[in-house]
Amino acid sequence: MQVLKGSQMMGRVDHILSGDQAGADVERVKEAMKRYELVYCVMKPGDALFFHSNLLHASARNDSDKPRWSMNLLLQREGNNPYKEAHHPRYNAA
């Protein structure tokens, strides 16, 4: 896993579909790479990495014969409903 240390300070980054995956806007990533240090997060099996949702991060292709798994967990405060109907759940007022 690689992260651009401090890049969450740039704010929310739009993602663009490329094939089956969504990726951060390439122009913005290139600019962030000029400003922020690239840090390699070397982890062992069972390790977890928690980071701000706006932190620019990437992972190289897995060329090993062992599978690599990831789980994304997003937390949001109760009153922060999406501004329009979408695939995200909405909160009901008590």
PDB file of N, CA and C in Angstrom:
ATOM      1  N   MET A   1       0.849  -1.161   0.000  1.00  0.00           N
ATOM      2  CA  MET A   1       0.000   0.000   0.000  1.00  0.00           C
ATOM      3  C   MET A   1       0.897   1.227   0.000  1.00  0.00           C
ATOM      4  N   GLN A   2       0.527   2.196  -0.812  1.00  0.00           N
ATOM      5  CA  GLN A   2       1.261   3.455  -0.882  1.00  0.00           C
ATOM      6  C   GLN A   2       0.286   4.588  -0.580  1.00  0.00           C
ATOM      7  N   VAL A   3       0.749   5.591   0.144  1.00  0.00           N
ATOM      8  CA  VAL A   3      -0.073   6.773   0.420  1.00  0.00           C
ATOM      9  C   VAL A   3       0.753   8.026   0.159  1.00  0.00           C
ATOM     10  N   LEU A   4       0.070   9.096  -0.193  1.00  0.00           N
ATOM     11  CA  LEU A   4       0.715  10.406  -0.295  1.00  0.00           C
ATOM     12  C   LEU A   4       0.435  11.124   1.017  1.00  0.00           C
ATOM     13  N   LYS A   5       1.432  11.125   1.894  1.00  0.00           N
ATOM     14  CA  LYS A   5       1.304  11.639   3.256  1.00  0.00           C
ATOM     15  C   LYS A   5       0.852  13.100   3.253  1.00  0.00           C
ATOM     16  N   GLY A   6      -0.302  13.360   3.881  1.00  0.00           N
ATOM     17  CA  GLY A   6      -0.832  14.716   3.978  1.00  0.00           C
ATOM     18  C   GLY A   6      -1.778  15.099   2.856  1.00  0.00           C
ATOM     19  N   SER A   7      -1.937  14.238   1.859  1.00  0.00           N
ATOM     20  CA  SER A   7      -2.762  14.606   0.695  1.00  0.00           C
ATOM     21  C   SER A   7      -4.243  14.776   1.033  1.00  0.00           C
ATOM     22  N   GLN A   8      -4.684  14.293   2.194  1.00  0.00           N
ATOM     23  CA  GLN A   8      -6.071  14.506   2.584  1.00  0.00           C
ATOM     24  C   GLN A   8      -6.382  15.983   2.767  1.00  0.00           C
ATOM     25  N   MET A   9      -5.345  16.795   2.910  1.00  0.00           N
ATOM     26  CA  MET A   9      -5.535  18.245   3.076  1.00  0.00           C
ATOM     27  C   MET A   9      -5.983  18.909   1.780  1.00  0.00           C
ATOM     28  N   MET A  10      -5.913  18.195   0.653  1.00  0.00           N
ATOM     29  CA  MET A  10      -6.365  18.741  -0.630  1.00  0.00           C
ATOM     30  C   MET A  10      -7.886  18.708  -0.756  1.00  0.00           C
ATOM     31  N   GLY A  11      -8.549  18.035   0.165  1.00  0.00           N
ATOM     32  CA  GLY A  11      -9.998  17.925   0.112  1.00  0.00           C
ATOM     33  C   GLY A  11     -10.434  16.728  -0.710  1.00  0.00           C
ATOM     34  N   ARG A  12     -11.717  16.675  -0.966  1.00  0.00           N
ATOM     35  CA  ARG A  12     -12.306  15.543  -1.677  1.00  0.00           C
ATOM     36  C   ARG A  12     -11.811  15.510  -3.118  1.00  0.00           C
ATOM     37  N   VAL A  13     -11.495  14.318  -3.587  1.00  0.00           N
ATOM     38  CA  VAL A  13     -11.008  14.128  -4.951  1.00  0.00           C
ATOM     39  C   VAL A  13     -12.054  13.341  -5.731  1.00  0.00           C
ATOM     40  N   ASP A  14     -12.432  13.844  -6.890  1.00  0.00           N
ATOM     41  CA  ASP A  14     -13.376  13.119  -7.733  1.00  0.00           C
ATOM     42  C   ASP A  14     -12.719  11.871  -8.293  1.00  0.00           C
ATOM     43  N   HIS A  15     -13.525  10.831  -8.470  1.00  0.00           N
ATOM     44  CA  HIS A  15     -13.052   9.572  -9.043  1.00  0.00           C
ATOM     45  C   HIS A  15     -13.683   9.372 -10.410  1.00  0.00           C
ATOM     46  N   ILE A  16     -12.919   8.764 -11.291  1.00  0.00           N
ATOM     47  CA  ILE A  16     -13.344   8.540 -12.671  1.00  0.00           C
ATOM     48  C   ILE A  16     -13.253   7.045 -12.951  1.00  0.00           C
ATOM     49  N   LEU A  17     -14.271   6.501 -13.617  1.00  0.00           N
ATOM     50  CA  LEU A  17     -14.238   5.081 -13.967  1.00  0.00           C
ATOM     51  C   LEU A  17     -13.229   4.829 -15.074  1.00  0.00           C
ATOM     52  N   SER A  18     -12.438   3.775 -14.867  1.00  0.00           N
ATOM     53  CA  SER A  18     -11.480   3.321 -15.870  1.00  0.00           C
ATOM     54  C   SER A  18     -11.608   1.806 -15.921  1.00  0.00           C
ATOM     55  N   GLY A  19     -12.339   1.314 -16.887  1.00  0.00           N
ATOM     56  CA  GLY A  19     -12.630  -0.123 -16.928  1.00  0.00           C
ATOM     57  C   GLY A  19     -13.598  -0.469 -15.819  1.00  0.00           C
ATOM     58  N   ASP A  20     -13.208  -1.432 -14.995  1.00  0.00           N
ATOM     59  CA  ASP A  20     -14.053  -1.878 -13.883  1.00  0.00           C
ATOM     60  C   ASP A  20     -13.761  -1.149 -12.583  1.00  0.00           C
ATOM     61  N   GLN A  21     -12.763  -0.285 -12.576  1.00  0.00           N
ATOM     62  CA  GLN A  21     -12.371   0.362 -11.329  1.00  0.00           C
ATOM     63  C   GLN A  21     -12.505   1.873 -11.422  1.00  0.00           C
ATOM     64  N   ALA A  22     -12.705   2.472 -10.262  1.00  0.00           N
ATOM     65  CA  ALA A  22     -12.726   3.932 -10.171  1.00  0.00           C
ATOM     66  C   ALA A  22     -11.375   4.388  -9.632  1.00  0.00           C
ATOM     67  N   GLY A  23     -10.862   5.455 -10.195  1.00  0.00           N
ATOM     68  CA  GLY A  23      -9.583   5.995  -9.746  1.00  0.00           C
ATOM     69  C   GLY A  23      -9.657   7.500  -9.607  1.00  0.00           C
ATOM     70  N   ALA A  24      -8.783   8.036  -8.800  1.00  0.00           N
ATOM     71  CA  ALA A  24      -8.735   9.478  -8.576  1.00  0.00           C
ATOM     72  C   ALA A  24      -8.357  10.208  -9.863  1.00  0.00           C
ATOM     73  N   ASP A  25      -8.831  11.425  -9.990  1.00  0.00           N
ATOM     74  CA  ASP A  25      -8.540  12.280 -11.131  1.00  0.00           C
ATOM     75  C   ASP A  25      -7.019  12.374 -11.326  1.00  0.00           C
ATOM     76  N   VAL A  26      -6.534  11.930 -12.491  1.00  0.00           N
ATOM     77  CA  VAL A  26      -5.098  11.809 -12.758  1.00  0.00           C
ATOM     78  C   VAL A  26      -4.371  13.145 -12.631  1.00  0.00           C
ATOM     79  N   GLU A  27      -4.952  14.216 -13.123  1.00  0.00           N
ATOM     80  CA  GLU A  27      -4.305  15.535 -13.032  1.00  0.00           C
ATOM     81  C   GLU A  27      -4.077  15.925 -11.572  1.00  0.00           C
ATOM     82  N   ARG A  28      -5.081  15.670 -10.738  1.00  0.00           N
ATOM     83  CA  ARG A  28      -4.960  16.016  -9.322  1.00  0.00           C
ATOM     84  C   ARG A  28      -3.910  15.144  -8.634  1.00  0.00           C
ATOM     85  N   VAL A  29      -3.857  13.863  -8.985  1.00  0.00           N
ATOM     86  CA  VAL A  29      -2.858  12.969  -8.397  1.00  0.00           C
ATOM     87  C   VAL A  29      -1.453  13.432  -8.767  1.00  0.00           C
ATOM     88  N   LYS A  30      -1.244  13.799 -10.031  1.00  0.00           N
ATOM     89  CA  LYS A  30       0.078  14.275 -10.455  1.00  0.00           C
ATOM     90  C   LYS A  30       0.506  15.506  -9.667  1.00  0.00           C
ATOM     91  N   GLU A  31      -0.430  16.411  -9.430  1.00  0.00           N
ATOM     92  CA  GLU A  31      -0.124  17.607  -8.655  1.00  0.00           C
ATOM     93  C   GLU A  31       0.189  17.247  -7.206  1.00  0.00           C
ATOM     94  N   ALA A  32      -0.574  16.319  -6.644  1.00  0.00           N
ATOM     95  CA  ALA A  32      -0.335  15.886  -5.265  1.00  0.00           C
ATOM     96  C   ALA A  32       1.040  15.238  -5.132  1.00  0.00           C
ATOM     97  N   MET A  33       1.472  14.508  -6.152  1.00  0.00           N
ATOM     98  CA  MET A  33       2.773  13.840  -6.103  1.00  0.00           C
ATOM     99  C   MET A  33       3.922  14.840  -6.056  1.00  0.00           C
ATOM    100  N   LYS A  34       3.700  16.049  -6.545  1.00  0.00           N
ATOM    101  CA  LYS A  34       4.728  17.100  -6.477  1.00  0.00           C
ATOM    102  C   LYS A  34       4.840  17.657  -5.063  1.00  0.00           C
ATOM    103  N   ARG A  35       3.738  17.604  -4.304  1.00  0.00           N
ATOM    104  CA  ARG A  35       3.665  18.282  -3.010  1.00  0.00           C
ATOM    105  C   ARG A  35       3.844  17.373  -1.794  1.00  0.00           C
ATOM    106  N   TYR A  36       3.483  16.101  -1.930  1.00  0.00           N
ATOM    107  CA  TYR A  36       3.415  15.229  -0.764  1.00  0.00           C
ATOM    108  C   TYR A  36       4.348  14.036  -0.896  1.00  0.00           C
ATOM    109  N   GLU A  37       4.845  13.598   0.245  1.00  0.00           N
ATOM    110  CA  GLU A  37       5.778  12.473   0.298  1.00  0.00           C
ATOM    111  C   GLU A  37       5.048  11.156   0.041  1.00  0.00           C
ATOM    112  N   LEU A  38       5.611  10.321  -0.819  1.00  0.00           N
ATOM    113  CA  LEU A  38       5.088   8.983  -1.066  1.00  0.00           C
ATOM    114  C   LEU A  38       5.614   8.061   0.028  1.00  0.00           C
ATOM    115  N   VAL A  39       4.702   7.432   0.757  1.00  0.00           N
ATOM    116  CA  VAL A  39       5.064   6.542   1.864  1.00  0.00           C
ATOM    117  C   VAL A  39       4.570   5.140   1.537  1.00  0.00           C
ATOM    118  N   TYR A  40       5.456   4.157   1.655  1.00  0.00           N
ATOM    119  CA  TYR A  40       5.097   2.754   1.473  1.00  0.00           C
ATOM    120  C   TYR A  40       4.702   2.189   2.833  1.00  0.00           C
ATOM    121  N   CYS A  41       3.511   1.671   2.927  1.00  0.00           N
ATOM    122  CA  CYS A  41       3.001   1.092   4.175  1.00  0.00           C
ATOM    123  C   CYS A  41       3.176  -0.419   4.079  1.00  0.00           C
ATOM    124  N   VAL A  42       4.267  -0.915   4.598  1.00  0.00           N
ATOM    125  CA  VAL A  42       4.558  -2.342   4.546  1.00  0.00           C
ATOM    126  C   VAL A  42       3.816  -2.997   5.712  1.00  0.00           C
ATOM    127  N   MET A  43       2.988  -3.986   5.381  1.00  0.00           N
ATOM    128  CA  MET A  43       2.175  -4.617   6.410  1.00  0.00           C
ATOM    129  C   MET A  43       2.351  -6.127   6.371  1.00  0.00           C
ATOM    130  N   LYS A  44       2.040  -6.753   7.480  1.00  0.00           N
ATOM    131  CA  LYS A  44       2.093  -8.205   7.609  1.00  0.00           C
ATOM    132  C   LYS A  44       0.677  -8.761   7.585  1.00  0.00           C
ATOM    133  N   PRO A  45       0.517 -10.047   7.314  1.00  0.00           N
ATOM    134  CA  PRO A  45      -0.826 -10.639   7.345  1.00  0.00           C
ATOM    135  C   PRO A  45      -1.533 -10.320   8.657  1.00  0.00           C
ATOM    136  N   GLY A  46      -2.761  -9.863   8.545  1.00  0.00           N
ATOM    137  CA  GLY A  46      -3.557  -9.527   9.723  1.00  0.00           C
ATOM    138  C   GLY A  46      -3.452  -8.076  10.148  1.00  0.00           C
ATOM    139  N   ASP A  47      -2.505  -7.316   9.584  1.00  0.00           N
ATOM    140  CA  ASP A  47      -2.379  -5.898   9.921  1.00  0.00           C
ATOM    141  C   ASP A  47      -3.546  -5.116   9.339  1.00  0.00           C
ATOM    142  N   ALA A  48      -3.824  -3.974   9.938  1.00  0.00           N
ATOM    143  CA  ALA A  48      -4.878  -3.086   9.451  1.00  0.00           C
ATOM    144  C   ALA A  48      -4.297  -1.687   9.293  1.00  0.00           C
ATOM    145  N   LEU A  49      -4.814  -0.967   8.339  1.00  0.00           N
ATOM    146  CA  LEU A  49      -4.382   0.406   8.097  1.00  0.00           C
ATOM    147  C   LEU A  49      -5.626   1.278   8.053  1.00  0.00           C
ATOM    148  N   PHE A  50      -5.701   2.260   8.923  1.00  0.00           N
ATOM    149  CA  PHE A  50      -6.820   3.188   8.973  1.00  0.00           C
ATOM    150  C   PHE A  50      -6.326   4.550   8.503  1.00  0.00           C
ATOM    151  N   PHE A  51      -7.088   5.191   7.609  1.00  0.00           N
ATOM    152  CA  PHE A  51      -6.675   6.503   7.149  1.00  0.00           C
ATOM    153  C   PHE A  51      -7.877   7.323   6.728  1.00  0.00           C
ATOM    154  N   HIS A  52      -7.691   8.622   6.620  1.00  0.00           N
ATOM    155  CA  HIS A  52      -8.728   9.570   6.224  1.00  0.00           C
ATOM    156  C   HIS A  52      -9.227   9.220   4.827  1.00  0.00           C
ATOM    157  N   SER A  53     -10.508   9.348   4.606  1.00  0.00           N
ATOM    158  CA  SER A  53     -11.089   8.959   3.314  1.00  0.00           C
ATOM    159  C   SER A  53     -10.595   9.814   2.145  1.00  0.00           C
ATOM    160  N   ASN A  54     -10.039  10.983   2.405  1.00  0.00           N
ATOM    161  CA  ASN A  54      -9.510  11.823   1.327  1.00  0.00           C
ATOM    162  C   ASN A  54      -8.021  11.596   1.062  1.00  0.00           C
ATOM    163  N   LEU A  55      -7.378  10.723   1.842  1.00  0.00           N
ATOM    164  CA  LEU A  55      -5.961  10.451   1.634  1.00  0.00           C
ATOM    165  C   LEU A  55      -5.775   9.693   0.321  1.00  0.00           C
ATOM    166  N   LEU A  56      -4.928  10.204  -0.561  1.00  0.00           N
ATOM    167  CA  LEU A  56      -4.655   9.507  -1.816  1.00  0.00           C
ATOM    168  C   LEU A  56      -3.823   8.265  -1.524  1.00  0.00           C
ATOM    169  N   HIS A  57      -4.292   7.135  -2.014  1.00  0.00           N
ATOM    170  CA  HIS A  57      -3.646   5.861  -1.741  1.00  0.00           C
ATOM    171  C   HIS A  57      -3.731   4.968  -2.974  1.00  0.00           C
ATOM    172  N   ALA A  58      -2.824   4.016  -3.044  1.00  0.00           N
ATOM    173  CA  ALA A  58      -2.794   3.093  -4.182  1.00  0.00           C
ATOM    174  C   ALA A  58      -2.127   1.802  -3.743  1.00  0.00           C
ATOM    175  N   SER A  59      -2.313   0.804  -4.557  1.00  0.00           N
ATOM    176  CA  SER A  59      -1.700  -0.496  -4.309  1.00  0.00           C
ATOM    177  C   SER A  59      -1.251  -1.057  -5.645  1.00  0.00           C
ATOM    178  N   ALA A  60      -0.057  -1.603  -5.673  1.00  0.00           N
ATOM    179  CA  ALA A  60       0.447  -2.199  -6.905  1.00  0.00           C
ATOM    180  C   ALA A  60      -0.244  -3.539  -7.158  1.00  0.00           C
ATOM    181  N   ARG A  61      -0.145  -4.026  -8.367  1.00  0.00           N
ATOM    182  CA  ARG A  61      -0.734  -5.301  -8.753  1.00  0.00           C
ATOM    183  C   ARG A  61      -0.152  -6.428  -7.908  1.00  0.00           C
ATOM    184  N   ASN A  62      -0.987  -7.376  -7.543  1.00  0.00           N
ATOM    185  CA  ASN A  62      -0.548  -8.531  -6.769  1.00  0.00           C
ATOM    186  C   ASN A  62      -0.071  -9.610  -7.734  1.00  0.00           C
ATOM    187  N   ASP A  63       1.238  -9.800  -7.826  1.00  0.00           N
ATOM    188  CA  ASP A  63       1.813 -10.810  -8.713  1.00  0.00           C
ATOM    189  C   ASP A  63       2.120 -12.118  -7.994  1.00  0.00           C
ATOM    190  N   SER A  64       1.767 -12.200  -6.714  1.00  0.00           N
ATOM    191  CA  SER A  64       2.058 -13.422  -5.963  1.00  0.00           C
ATOM    192  C   SER A  64       0.961 -14.458  -6.202  1.00  0.00           C
ATOM    193  N   ASP A  65       1.202 -15.660  -5.702  1.00  0.00           N
ATOM    194  CA  ASP A  65       0.184 -16.709  -5.811  1.00  0.00           C
ATOM    195  C   ASP A  65      -0.758 -16.695  -4.605  1.00  0.00           C
ATOM    196  N   LYS A  66      -0.608 -15.711  -3.739  1.00  0.00           N
ATOM    197  CA  LYS A  66      -1.448 -15.589  -2.556  1.00  0.00           C
ATOM    198  C   LYS A  66      -2.465 -14.457  -2.765  1.00  0.00           C
ATOM    199  N   PRO A  67      -3.732 -14.694  -2.414  1.00  0.00           N
ATOM    200  CA  PRO A  67      -4.742 -13.640  -2.597  1.00  0.00           C
ATOM    201  C   PRO A  67      -4.518 -12.479  -1.626  1.00  0.00           C
ATOM    202  N   ARG A  68      -4.949 -11.316  -2.039  1.00  0.00           N
ATOM    203  CA  ARG A  68      -4.877 -10.133  -1.184  1.00  0.00           C
ATOM    204  C   ARG A  68      -6.302  -9.626  -1.020  1.00  0.00           C
ATOM    205  N   TRP A  69      -6.680  -9.384   0.195  1.00  0.00           N
ATOM    206  CA  TRP A  69      -8.039  -8.937   0.484  1.00  0.00           C
ATOM    207  C   TRP A  69      -7.994  -7.546   1.099  1.00  0.00           C
ATOM    208  N   SER A  70      -9.041  -6.791   0.836  1.00  0.00           N
ATOM    209  CA  SER A  70      -9.189  -5.501   1.510  1.00  0.00           C
ATOM    210  C   SER A  70     -10.652  -5.324   1.889  1.00  0.00           C
ATOM    211  N   MET A  71     -10.872  -4.521   2.893  1.00  0.00           N
ATOM    212  CA  MET A  71     -12.226  -4.210   3.322  1.00  0.00           C
ATOM    213  C   MET A  71     -12.297  -2.710   3.533  1.00  0.00           C
ATOM    214  N   ASN A  72     -13.272  -2.081   2.934  1.00  0.00           N
ATOM    215  CA  ASN A  72     -13.467  -0.649   3.111  1.00  0.00           C
ATOM    216  C   ASN A  72     -14.615  -0.433   4.080  1.00  0.00           C
ATOM    217  N   LEU A  73     -14.358   0.332   5.105  1.00  0.00           N
ATOM    218  CA  LEU A  73     -15.362   0.674   6.101  1.00  0.00           C
ATOM    219  C   LEU A  73     -15.445   2.193   6.158  1.00  0.00           C
ATOM    220  N   LEU A  74     -16.597   2.727   5.869  1.00  0.00           N
ATOM    221  CA  LEU A  74     -16.779   4.168   5.860  1.00  0.00           C
ATOM    222  C   LEU A  74     -17.733   4.552   6.974  1.00  0.00           C
ATOM    223  N   LEU A  75     -17.325   5.485   7.800  1.00  0.00           N
ATOM    224  CA  LEU A  75     -18.155   5.957   8.901  1.00  0.00           C
ATOM    225  C   LEU A  75     -18.612   7.375   8.602  1.00  0.00           C
ATOM    226  N   GLN A  76     -19.835   7.650   8.968  1.00  0.00           N
ATOM    227  CA  GLN A  76     -20.426   8.955   8.681  1.00  0.00           C
ATOM    228  C   GLN A  76     -21.374   9.299   9.819  1.00  0.00           C
ATOM    229  N   ARG A  77     -21.418  10.554  10.199  1.00  0.00           N
ATOM    230  CA  ARG A  77     -22.304  10.901  11.301  1.00  0.00           C
ATOM    231  C   ARG A  77     -23.756  10.852  10.839  1.00  0.00           C
ATOM    232  N   GLU A  78     -24.649  10.620  11.792  1.00  0.00           N
ATOM    233  CA  GLU A  78     -26.048  10.333  11.501  1.00  0.00           C
ATOM    234  C   GLU A  78     -26.756  11.416  10.695  1.00  0.00           C
ATOM    235  N   GLY A  79     -26.501  12.667  10.955  1.00  0.00           N
ATOM    236  CA  GLY A  79     -27.219  13.742  10.283  1.00  0.00           C
ATOM    237  C   GLY A  79     -26.690  14.099   8.908  1.00  0.00           C
ATOM    238  N   ASN A  80     -25.706  13.388   8.411  1.00  0.00           N
ATOM    239  CA  ASN A  80     -25.069  13.734   7.148  1.00  0.00           C
ATOM    240  C   ASN A  80     -25.698  12.949   5.998  1.00  0.00           C
ATOM    241  N   ASN A  81     -26.958  13.225   5.704  1.00  0.00           N
ATOM    242  CA  ASN A  81     -27.657  12.551   4.613  1.00  0.00           C
ATOM    243  C   ASN A  81     -27.151  13.028   3.260  1.00  0.00           C
ATOM    244  N   PRO A  82     -27.148  12.131   2.256  1.00  0.00           N
ATOM    245  CA  PRO A  82     -26.828  12.568   0.897  1.00  0.00           C
ATOM    246  C   PRO A  82     -27.816  13.659   0.456  1.00  0.00           C
ATOM    247  N   TYR A  83     -27.395  14.574  -0.377  1.00  0.00           N
ATOM    248  CA  TYR A  83     -28.272  15.668  -0.789  1.00  0.00           C
ATOM    249  C   TYR A  83     -29.340  15.220  -1.763  1.00  0.00           C
ATOM    250  N   LYS A  84     -29.173  14.040  -2.387  1.00  0.00           N
ATOM    251  CA  LYS A  84     -30.202  13.513  -3.275  1.00  0.00           C
ATOM    252  C   LYS A  84     -30.253  11.999  -3.126  1.00  0.00           C
ATOM    253  N   GLU A  85     -31.339  11.419  -3.566  1.00  0.00           N
ATOM    254  CA  GLU A  85     -31.491   9.970  -3.479  1.00  0.00           C
ATOM    255  C   GLU A  85     -30.404   9.291  -4.308  1.00  0.00           C
ATOM    256  N   ALA A  86     -29.804   8.271  -3.742  1.00  0.00           N
ATOM    257  CA  ALA A  86     -28.738   7.532  -4.412  1.00  0.00           C
ATOM    258  C   ALA A  86     -28.691   6.141  -3.819  1.00  0.00           C
ATOM    259  N   HIS A  87     -27.631   5.423  -4.094  1.00  0.00           N
ATOM    260  CA  HIS A  87     -27.500   4.073  -3.558  1.00  0.00           C
ATOM    261  C   HIS A  87     -27.046   4.053  -2.104  1.00  0.00           C
ATOM    262  N   HIS A  88     -26.714   5.219  -1.542  1.00  0.00           N
ATOM    263  CA  HIS A  88     -26.323   5.296  -0.141  1.00  0.00           C
ATOM    264  C   HIS A  88     -27.576   5.350   0.742  1.00  0.00           C
ATOM    265  N   PRO A  89     -27.546   4.708   1.900  1.00  0.00           N
ATOM    266  CA  PRO A  89     -28.729   4.752   2.778  1.00  0.00           C
ATOM    267  C   PRO A  89     -28.941   6.146   3.360  1.00  0.00           C
ATOM    268  N   ARG A  90     -30.171   6.440   3.689  1.00  0.00           N
ATOM    269  CA  ARG A  90     -30.527   7.696   4.321  1.00  0.00           C
ATOM    270  C   ARG A  90     -30.907   7.416   5.769  1.00  0.00           C
ATOM    271  N   TYR A  91     -30.726   8.379   6.633  1.00  0.00           N
ATOM    272  CA  TYR A  91     -31.085   8.234   8.022  1.00  0.00           C
ATOM    273  C   TYR A  91     -32.492   8.749   8.230  1.00  0.00           C
ATOM    274  N   ASN A  92     -33.219   8.113   9.102  1.00  0.00           N
ATOM    275  CA  ASN A  92     -34.575   8.536   9.444  1.00  0.00           C
ATOM    276  C   ASN A  92     -34.525   9.329  10.737  1.00  0.00           C
ATOM    277  N   ALA A  93     -35.268  10.429  10.780  1.00  0.00           N
ATOM    278  CA  ALA A  93     -35.352  11.223  12.009  1.00  0.00           C
ATOM    279  C   ALA A  93     -36.132  10.433  13.052  1.00  0.00           C
ATOM    280  N   ALA A  94     -35.664  10.464  14.276  1.00  0.00           N
ATOM    281  CA  ALA A  94     -36.325   9.710  15.368  1.00  0.00           C
ATOM    282  C   ALA A  94     -37.613  10.373  15.790  1.00  0.00           C
TER     283      ALA A  94
END
